[in-house]
Amino acid sequence: MSYNNFIPNVWNADLIKELQKLLVFADGCWNVYSGNVTKKGESITFESLGKPTIHDMNREDADGNIASAEKLEDVSLVMPVKQIAYYNVEVGDLDKKQSNVNIWGEFKRSTAEGIADQIDQYVAALAKREDCAILGATSGTPKFGGSDAIQLSKNNIMDVIDEGVTHLFENNVPKNTALEIIIPPFAYTMLKQAYQNLDTDNSEVLTNGRVGIYNGITVKMSNNVAKDASGNYRIMLRTKKACGFANPFTYSKAYEPDNKFTDALKGYSLYDAKVLRPKEMVIIKATK
């Protein structure tokens, strides 16, 4: 057995590249942050400043004094990174496996798929929070604060999405803000049936779970849409800054297990996610 040709930095870089193609929920999160994280529990910071006060001035006063410089509120948010997705597998002769491009490439993809699935389940579960606007149903009618789940169909799915978008705009989300919605497969089928113009052929769009564009909204599909205790789906409709995500450190190591004539590979990715702007996300409580 030998793992002399295994280079951790190359494997880590390739794994991160594969992850970036696969993430659905995490892909649509804000990921601009500061901080150096190399172990669980260390923190990163999503940096931001508050909105400035906009003053009014008459044209005839244009040569007069203006208000003093305003000290903006620091609205940066700190997030400890506490989640770990890891693997530890026997691989036989590691150098021999690496020399087979097909086998090694498939192993790399399957590893990335497993990590991406775990990360997306975690981010999708942010939809279980109760501090975002929740679009449910009352007596079968979609209504914010409704206690029942909306029974989606091809006849109402566009109206439900539009209701959520209207709420975001009324909540002062700028009209030109990019929005995305992440729906389970059955809802995607309904949307295709209801909206014949759904763009499903644009190859530049169809990445990271994207399945089309509806009314300017990026539509994604995932089996990881969260469910509540009653089995109702919790569909996210959000802006990019509604949630923050960080995947700041990836580690791997080849080794020989004790008492075995084989090579093994272990590694992990540190990650975490947080709702940053609850007013920029609507949760649609839905069922088939």
GROMACS .gro file of C-alpha atoms in nm:
model
  288
    1MET     CA    1   0.000   0.000   0.000
    2SER     CA    2   0.115   0.354  -0.069
    3TYR     CA    3  -0.022   0.706  -0.055
    4ASN     CA    4   0.299   0.891  -0.138
    5ASN     CA    5   0.139   1.066  -0.436
    6PHE     CA    6  -0.161   1.198  -0.246
    7ILE     CA    7  -0.147   1.579  -0.221
    8PRO     CA    8  -0.404   1.712   0.031
    9ASN     CA    9  -0.415   2.065  -0.110
   10VAL     CA   10  -0.501   1.937  -0.458
   11TRP     CA   11  -0.772   1.706  -0.325
   12ASN     CA   12  -0.917   1.984  -0.106
   13ALA     CA   13  -0.924   2.232  -0.395
   14ASP     CA   14  -1.094   1.981  -0.625
   15LEU     CA   15  -1.347   1.892  -0.355
   16ILE     CA   16  -1.434   2.258  -0.296
   17LYS     CA   17  -1.475   2.308  -0.672
   18GLU     CA   18  -1.715   2.013  -0.692
   19LEU     CA   19  -1.909   2.141  -0.390
   20GLN     CA   20  -1.958   2.479  -0.553
   21LYS     CA   21  -2.135   2.306  -0.842
   22LEU     CA   22  -2.362   2.097  -0.620
   23LEU     CA   23  -2.487   2.321  -0.340
   24VAL     CA   24  -2.845   2.440  -0.383
   25PHE     CA   25  -2.960   2.607  -0.061
   26ALA     CA   26  -2.611   2.723   0.040
   27ASP     CA   27  -2.537   2.852  -0.313
   28GLY     CA   28  -2.803   3.123  -0.283
   29CYS     CA   29  -2.673   3.259   0.049
   30TRP     CA   30  -2.458   3.563   0.118
   31ASN     CA   31  -2.099   3.438   0.148
   32VAL     CA   32  -1.891   3.753   0.176
   33TYR     CA   33  -1.733   3.751   0.520
   34SER     CA   34  -1.412   3.812   0.712
   35GLY     CA   35  -1.232   3.592   0.960
   36ASN     CA   36  -0.986   3.306   0.952
   37VAL     CA   37  -1.134   2.975   1.064
   38THR     CA   38  -0.930   2.657   1.096
   39LYS     CA   39  -1.120   2.474   1.369
   40LYS     CA   40  -1.471   2.425   1.500
   41GLY     CA   41  -1.611   2.711   1.709
   42GLU     CA   42  -1.409   2.994   1.558
   43SER     CA   43  -1.613   3.279   1.410
   44ILE     CA   44  -1.653   3.470   1.088
   45THR     CA   45  -1.819   3.809   1.045
   46PHE     CA   46  -2.068   3.921   0.782
   47GLU     CA   47  -1.977   4.289   0.765
   48SER     CA   48  -2.230   4.557   0.686
   49LEU     CA   49  -2.321   4.916   0.769
   50GLY     CA   50  -2.663   5.057   0.847
   51LYS     CA   51  -2.856   5.272   0.601
   52PRO     CA   52  -2.769   5.643   0.593
   53THR     CA   53  -3.024   5.913   0.669
   54ILE     CA   54  -3.129   6.090   0.348
   55HIS     CA   55  -3.180   6.465   0.396
   56ASP     CA   56  -3.388   6.708   0.196
   57MET     CA   57  -3.266   7.050   0.084
   58ASN     CA   58  -3.438   7.327  -0.111
   59ARG     CA   59  -3.259   7.449  -0.420
   60GLU     CA   60  -3.229   7.800  -0.282
   61ASP     CA   61  -3.049   7.661   0.024
   62ALA     CA   62  -2.794   7.470  -0.182
   63ASP     CA   63  -2.511   7.698  -0.064
   64GLY     CA   64  -2.602   7.657   0.302
   65ASN     CA   65  -2.462   7.419   0.560
   66ILE     CA   66  -2.542   7.052   0.543
   67ALA     CA   67  -2.594   6.814   0.831
   68SER     CA   68  -2.291   6.687   1.019
   69ALA     CA   69  -2.140   6.359   0.913
   70GLU     CA   70  -2.346   6.074   1.046
   71LYS     CA   71  -2.187   5.780   1.225
   72LEU     CA   72  -2.349   5.476   1.071
   73GLU     CA   73  -2.456   5.187   1.284
   74ASP     CA   74  -2.238   4.878   1.251
   75VAL     CA   75  -2.483   4.600   1.167
   76SER     CA   76  -2.219   4.332   1.115
   77LEU     CA   77  -2.317   3.985   1.231
   78VAL     CA   78  -2.081   3.735   1.391
   79MET     CA   79  -2.137   3.365   1.327
   80PRO     CA   80  -1.948   3.085   1.502
   81VAL     CA   81  -1.871   2.802   1.260
   82LYS     CA   82  -1.977   2.484   1.440
   83GLN     CA   83  -2.086   2.230   1.178
   84ILE     CA   84  -1.863   1.952   1.043
   85ALA     CA   85  -1.923   1.720   0.749
   86TYR     CA   86  -1.660   1.443   0.751
   87TYR     CA   87  -1.566   1.112   0.590
   88ASN     CA   88  -1.325   0.833   0.678
   89VAL     CA   89  -1.293   0.552   0.424
   90GLU     CA   90  -1.062   0.265   0.333
   91VAL     CA   91  -0.949   0.295  -0.029
   92GLY     CA   92  -0.708   0.004  -0.081
   93ASP     CA   93  -0.395   0.120  -0.261
   94LEU     CA   94  -0.448   0.497  -0.274
   95ASP     CA   95  -0.178   0.568  -0.532
   96LYS     CA   96  -0.322   0.299  -0.759
   97LYS     CA   97  -0.673   0.442  -0.721
   98GLN     CA   98  -0.549   0.791  -0.809
   99SER     CA   99  -0.388   0.663  -1.127
  100ASN     CA  100  -0.730   0.553  -1.258
  101VAL     CA  101  -0.885   0.882  -1.368
  102ASN     CA  102  -1.240   0.745  -1.396
  103ILE     CA  103  -1.247   0.575  -1.055
  104TRP     CA  104  -1.079   0.866  -0.879
  105GLY     CA  105  -1.304   1.123  -1.045
  106GLU     CA  106  -1.617   0.931  -0.949
  107PHE     CA  107  -1.496   0.892  -0.590
  108LYS     CA  108  -1.429   1.265  -0.573
  109ARG     CA  109  -1.776   1.347  -0.706
  110SER     CA  110  -1.953   1.107  -0.471
  111THR     CA  111  -1.764   1.250  -0.174
  112ALA     CA  112  -1.862   1.604  -0.275
  113GLU     CA  113  -2.223   1.496  -0.331
  114GLY     CA  114  -2.243   1.352   0.020
  115ILE     CA  115  -2.098   1.665   0.180
  116ALA     CA  116  -2.320   1.894  -0.031
  117ASP     CA  117  -2.629   1.697   0.067
  118GLN     CA  118  -2.551   1.730   0.437
  119ILE     CA  119  -2.478   2.102   0.407
  120ASP     CA  120  -2.795   2.171   0.210
  121GLN     CA  121  -3.012   1.984   0.459
  122TYR     CA  122  -2.869   2.203   0.733
  123VAL     CA  123  -2.925   2.530   0.542
  124ALA     CA  124  -3.275   2.422   0.432
  125ALA     CA  125  -3.368   2.369   0.798
  126LEU     CA  126  -3.335   2.745   0.855
  127ALA     CA  127  -3.685   2.757   0.707
  128LYS     CA  128  -3.818   2.604   1.031
  129ARG     CA  129  -3.757   2.933   1.212
  130GLU     CA  130  -4.062   3.132   1.313
  131ASP     CA  131  -3.919   3.485   1.285
  132CYS     CA  132  -3.963   3.504   0.907
  133ALA     CA  133  -4.294   3.578   0.737
  134ILE     CA  134  -4.486   3.251   0.699
  135LEU     CA  135  -4.740   3.214   0.421
  136GLY     CA  136  -4.989   2.949   0.522
  137ALA     CA  137  -5.359   2.898   0.473
  138THR     CA  138  -5.681   2.984   0.655
  139SER     CA  139  -5.987   2.789   0.541
  140GLY     CA  140  -5.795   2.694   0.227
  141THR     CA  141  -5.704   3.053   0.137
  142PRO     CA  142  -5.335   3.154   0.129
  143LYS     CA  143  -5.276   3.400   0.411
  144PHE     CA  144  -4.978   3.523   0.608
  145GLY     CA  145  -5.000   3.380   0.955
  146GLY     CA  146  -5.236   3.107   0.839
  147SER     CA  147  -5.205   2.801   1.061
  148ASP     CA  148  -5.267   2.542   0.789
  149ALA     CA  149  -5.048   2.436   0.500
  150ILE     CA  150  -5.136   2.556   0.152
  151GLN     CA  151  -5.235   2.266  -0.071
  152LEU     CA  152  -5.044   2.346  -0.386
  153SER     CA  153  -5.176   2.273  -0.734
  154LYS     CA  154  -5.107   2.386  -1.088
  155ASN     CA  155  -5.405   2.622  -1.044
  156ASN     CA  156  -5.268   2.815  -0.747
  157ILE     CA  157  -4.889   2.778  -0.740
  158MET     CA  158  -4.817   3.096  -0.937
  159ASP     CA  159  -5.058   3.297  -0.720
  160VAL     CA  160  -4.889   3.164  -0.405
  161ILE     CA  161  -4.543   3.262  -0.530
  162ASP     CA  162  -4.669   3.604  -0.638
  163GLU     CA  163  -4.823   3.659  -0.294
  164GLY     CA  164  -4.486   3.592  -0.133
  165VAL     CA  165  -4.305   3.828  -0.372
  166THR     CA  166  -4.559   4.102  -0.306
  167HIS     CA  167  -4.496   4.067   0.067
  168LEU     CA  168  -4.120   4.108   0.018
  169PHE     CA  169  -4.170   4.424  -0.188
  170GLU     CA  170  -4.410   4.562   0.073
  171ASN     CA  171  -4.137   4.488   0.328
  172ASN     CA  172  -3.912   4.736   0.143
  173VAL     CA  173  -3.707   4.481  -0.048
  174PRO     CA  174  -3.597   4.686  -0.355
  175LYS     CA  175  -3.781   4.591  -0.675
  176ASN     CA  176  -3.460   4.510  -0.862
  177THR     CA  177  -3.335   4.267  -0.595
  178ALA     CA  178  -3.265   3.917  -0.724
  179LEU     CA  179  -3.501   3.660  -0.573
  180GLU     CA  180  -3.496   3.282  -0.568
  181ILE     CA  181  -3.737   3.011  -0.459
  182ILE     CA  182  -3.641   2.653  -0.380
  183ILE     CA  183  -3.920   2.402  -0.434
  184PRO     CA  184  -3.960   2.023  -0.405
  185PRO     CA  185  -3.998   1.815  -0.727
  186PHE     CA  186  -4.377   1.790  -0.711
  187ALA     CA  187  -4.408   2.170  -0.698
  188TYR     CA  188  -4.173   2.204  -0.995
  189THR     CA  189  -4.400   1.975  -1.198
  190MET     CA  190  -4.700   2.190  -1.104
  191LEU     CA  191  -4.518   2.510  -1.196
  192LYS     CA  192  -4.424   2.372  -1.539
  193GLN     CA  193  -4.786   2.275  -1.598
  194ALA     CA  194  -4.908   2.618  -1.491
  195TYR     CA  195  -4.641   2.833  -1.655
  196GLN     CA  196  -4.562   2.727  -2.007
  197ASN     CA  197  -4.295   2.997  -2.046
  198LEU     CA  198  -4.075   2.861  -1.766
  199ASP     CA  199  -3.721   2.886  -1.905
  200THR     CA  200  -3.591   2.529  -1.880
  201ASP     CA  201  -3.353   2.530  -2.178
  202ASN     CA  202  -3.104   2.798  -2.080
  203SER     CA  203  -2.784   2.607  -2.005
  204GLU     CA  204  -2.638   2.909  -1.828
  205VAL     CA  205  -2.923   2.897  -1.578
  206LEU     CA  206  -2.934   2.525  -1.507
  207THR     CA  207  -2.670   2.491  -1.234
  208ASN     CA  208  -2.686   2.440  -0.857
  209GLY     CA  209  -3.040   2.306  -0.873
  210ARG     CA  210  -3.170   2.583  -1.098
  211VAL     CA  211  -3.456   2.466  -1.318
  212GLY     CA  212  -3.580   2.789  -1.470
  213ILE     CA  213  -3.698   3.146  -1.429
  214TYR     CA  214  -4.050   3.249  -1.332
  215ASN     CA  215  -4.146   3.616  -1.338
  216GLY     CA  216  -3.780   3.712  -1.288
  217ILE     CA  217  -3.741   3.473  -0.993
  218THR     CA  218  -3.476   3.202  -1.008
  219VAL     CA  219  -3.649   2.868  -0.949
  220LYS     CA  220  -3.449   2.587  -0.790
  221MET     CA  221  -3.551   2.230  -0.718
  222SER     CA  222  -3.427   2.017  -0.430
  223ASN     CA  223  -3.522   1.705  -0.237
  224ASN     CA  224  -3.387   1.877   0.074
  225VAL     CA  225  -3.671   2.126   0.120
  226ALA     CA  226  -3.733   2.115   0.494
  227LYS     CA  227  -4.048   1.972   0.652
  228ASP     CA  228  -4.204   2.061   0.986
  229ALA     CA  229  -4.320   1.814   1.252
  230SER     CA  230  -4.651   1.770   1.066
  231GLY     CA  231  -4.477   1.680   0.739
  232ASN     CA  232  -4.555   2.011   0.569
  233TYR     CA  233  -4.294   2.155   0.334
  234ARG     CA  234  -4.123   2.482   0.430
  235ILE     CA  235  -4.038   2.644   0.096
  236MET     CA  236  -3.788   2.931   0.096
  237LEU     CA  237  -3.849   3.245  -0.111
  238ARG     CA  238  -3.560   3.480  -0.042
  239THR     CA  239  -3.304   3.739  -0.144
  240LYS     CA  240  -2.933   3.656  -0.154
  241LYS     CA  241  -2.872   3.843   0.172
  242ALA     CA  242  -3.153   3.676   0.365
  243CYS     CA  243  -2.918   3.399   0.480
  244GLY     CA  244  -2.544   3.382   0.527
  245PHE     CA  245  -2.328   3.077   0.462
  246ALA     CA  246  -1.962   3.001   0.527
  247ASN     CA  247  -1.751   2.699   0.433
  248PRO     CA  248  -1.414   2.840   0.539
  249PHE     CA  249  -1.197   2.534   0.591
  250THR     CA  250  -1.149   2.194   0.429
  251TYR     CA  251  -0.907   1.930   0.556
  252SER     CA  252  -0.794   1.587   0.437
  253LYS     CA  253  -0.534   1.327   0.530
  254ALA     CA  254  -0.422   0.995   0.387
  255TYR     CA  255  -0.307   0.733   0.638
  256GLU     CA  256  -0.264   0.361   0.705
  257PRO     CA  257  -0.509   0.224   0.966
  258ASP     CA  258  -0.362   0.024   1.249
  259ASN     CA  259  -0.358  -0.353   1.199
  260LYS     CA  260  -0.466  -0.331   0.833
  261PHE     CA  261  -0.279  -0.361   0.503
  262THR     CA  262  -0.474  -0.087   0.331
  263ASP     CA  263  -0.476   0.290   0.282
  264ALA     CA  264  -0.747   0.517   0.414
  265LEU     CA  265  -0.854   0.874   0.351
  266LYS     CA  266  -1.026   1.100   0.600
  267GLY     CA  267  -1.129   1.462   0.585
  268TYR     CA  268  -1.386   1.721   0.676
  269SER     CA  269  -1.543   2.053   0.581
  270LEU     CA  270  -1.627   2.319   0.838
  271TYR     CA  271  -1.945   2.512   0.761
  272ASP     CA  272  -2.238   2.699   0.911
  273ALA     CA  273  -2.532   2.915   0.809
  274LYS     CA  274  -2.751   3.180   0.967
  275VAL     CA  275  -3.057   3.391   0.885
  276LEU     CA  276  -2.915   3.742   0.845
  277ARG     CA  277  -3.220   3.938   0.727
  278PRO     CA  278  -3.546   3.763   0.820
  279LYS     CA  279  -3.747   4.040   0.653
  280GLU     CA  280  -3.599   3.934   0.320
  281MET     CA  281  -3.732   3.578   0.334
  282VAL     CA  282  -4.078   3.431   0.309
  283ILE     CA  283  -4.150   3.073   0.416
  284ILE     CA  284  -4.431   2.905   0.225
  285LYS     CA  285  -4.592   2.630   0.433
  286ALA     CA  286  -4.718   2.385   0.171
  287THR     CA  287  -4.838   2.034   0.102
  288LYS     CA  288  -4.932   1.827  -0.203
   0.00000   0.00000   0.00000
